[in-house]
């Protein structure tokens, strides 16, 4: 029995892996915006311990989702599948680098926002 995948199986694997990668990123974006909105609305009223707990949970989820994304890509590599033609490798590399940068910088910005929250109305209770 051969371990090589035929064209239909390669297309299906590509579809499953890219779908999984996109779902992980979309879920991370959804969670990120939920944390930002919650921090905006209640950040200045939350106890510092709750802010630390939220930041820790958010960071853990961000790392977990990113690791799941990497796992999906590594799974496809077990089958020696190049998820794109060699002429597109620079495009794929750019997508990987930009998505990783967005993920890392977005996570850092969200953690900073958890601790800063929305403070414009905190001292204006006149």
Short mmCIF file of C-alpha atoms in Angstrom, two decimals, residues 21-121:
data_model
loop_
_atom_site.label_atom_id
_atom_site.label_comp_id
_atom_site.label_asym_id
_atom_site.label_seq_id
_atom_site.Cartn_x
_atom_site.Cartn_y
_atom_site.Cartn_z
CA UNK A 21 -6.05 27.39 10.14
CA UNK A 22 -8.64 30.00 9.20
CA UNK A 23 -11.05 28.81 11.90
CA UNK A 24 -8.35 29.09 14.58
CA UNK A 25 -7.55 32.65 13.47
CA UNK A 26 -11.24 33.64 13.32
CA UNK A 27 -11.85 32.21 16.79
CA UNK A 28 -8.83 34.11 18.13
CA UNK A 29 -10.15 37.34 16.55
CA UNK A 30 -13.59 36.78 18.09
CA UNK A 31 -12.13 36.14 21.55
CA UNK A 32 -9.81 39.13 21.21
CA UNK A 33 -12.64 41.52 20.37
CA UNK A 34 -14.77 40.12 23.19
CA UNK A 35 -11.95 40.73 25.69
CA UNK A 36 -11.37 44.24 24.33
CA UNK A 37 -15.08 45.13 24.59
CA UNK A 38 -15.33 43.67 28.11
CA UNK A 39 -12.20 45.57 29.16
CA UNK A 40 -13.54 48.77 27.63
CA UNK A 41 -16.84 48.48 29.46
CA UNK A 42 -15.68 47.21 32.85
CA UNK A 43 -11.91 47.44 32.89
CA UNK A 44 -11.59 50.33 35.33
CA UNK A 45 -14.14 48.73 37.68
CA UNK A 46 -12.45 45.31 37.80
CA UNK A 47 -10.22 44.40 40.70
CA UNK A 48 -6.57 44.04 39.76
CA UNK A 49 -6.73 40.31 40.55
CA UNK A 50 -9.56 39.87 38.02
CA UNK A 51 -7.61 41.80 35.40
CA UNK A 52 -4.65 39.45 35.98
CA UNK A 53 -6.92 36.41 35.74
CA UNK A 54 -8.49 37.65 32.48
CA UNK A 55 -5.05 38.44 31.04
CA UNK A 56 -3.74 35.00 32.02
CA UNK A 57 -6.75 33.17 30.56
CA UNK A 58 -6.65 35.26 27.38
CA UNK A 59 -2.92 34.61 26.93
CA UNK A 60 -3.41 30.87 27.51
CA UNK A 61 -6.22 30.72 24.94
CA UNK A 62 -4.17 32.74 22.44
CA UNK A 63 -1.20 30.40 22.80
CA UNK A 64 -3.42 27.30 22.68
CA UNK A 65 -5.16 28.42 19.48
CA UNK A 66 -1.85 29.32 17.86
CA UNK A 67 -0.40 25.92 18.76
CA UNK A 68 -3.48 24.24 17.28
CA UNK A 69 -2.92 26.23 14.10
CA UNK A 70 0.71 25.09 13.97
CA UNK A 71 -0.40 21.51 14.65
CA UNK A 72 -2.72 21.56 11.63
CA UNK A 73 0.09 22.76 9.40
CA UNK A 74 2.55 20.20 10.80
CA UNK A 75 -0.03 17.46 10.28
CA UNK A 76 -0.16 18.25 6.57
CA UNK A 77 3.63 18.20 6.41
CA UNK A 78 3.60 14.55 7.53
CA UNK A 79 2.28 13.79 4.07
CA UNK A 80 4.98 15.89 2.38
CA UNK A 81 2.30 18.28 1.21
CA UNK A 82 3.43 21.70 0.16
CA UNK A 83 0.39 23.87 0.80
CA UNK A 84 1.02 25.94 -2.28
CA UNK A 85 2.98 25.84 -5.49
CA UNK A 86 6.66 26.65 -5.29
CA UNK A 87 6.06 29.85 -7.26
CA UNK A 88 3.71 30.97 -4.46
CA UNK A 89 6.11 30.18 -1.61
CA UNK A 90 6.93 33.86 -1.05
CA UNK A 91 3.21 34.64 -0.81
CA UNK A 92 2.67 31.80 1.64
CA UNK A 93 5.67 32.93 3.68
CA UNK A 94 4.28 36.48 3.76
CA UNK A 95 0.89 35.19 4.95
CA UNK A 96 2.54 33.12 7.68
CA UNK A 97 4.74 36.00 8.85
CA UNK A 98 1.93 38.58 8.78
CA UNK A 99 -0.59 36.31 10.49
CA UNK A 100 1.95 35.49 13.21
CA UNK A 101 2.78 39.17 13.65
CA UNK A 102 -0.92 40.08 13.89
CA UNK A 103 -1.45 37.27 16.41
CA UNK A 104 1.49 38.26 18.64
CA UNK A 105 1.02 42.03 18.43
CA UNK A 106 -2.75 41.70 18.81
CA UNK A 107 -2.33 39.55 21.90
CA UNK A 108 0.12 42.03 23.44
CA UNK A 109 -2.13 45.00 22.62
CA UNK A 110 -5.14 43.23 24.10
CA UNK A 111 -3.28 42.42 27.32
CA UNK A 112 -2.23 46.06 27.60
CA UNK A 113 -5.84 47.10 27.02
CA UNK A 114 -7.06 44.72 29.74
CA UNK A 115 -5.05 46.71 32.27
CA UNK A 116 -5.79 50.15 30.86
CA UNK A 117 -9.47 49.67 29.99
CA UNK A 118 -11.62 52.70 29.35
CA UNK A 119 -10.80 55.42 31.87
CA UNK A 120 -12.21 58.55 30.24
CA UNK A 121 -15.31 58.51 32.43
#
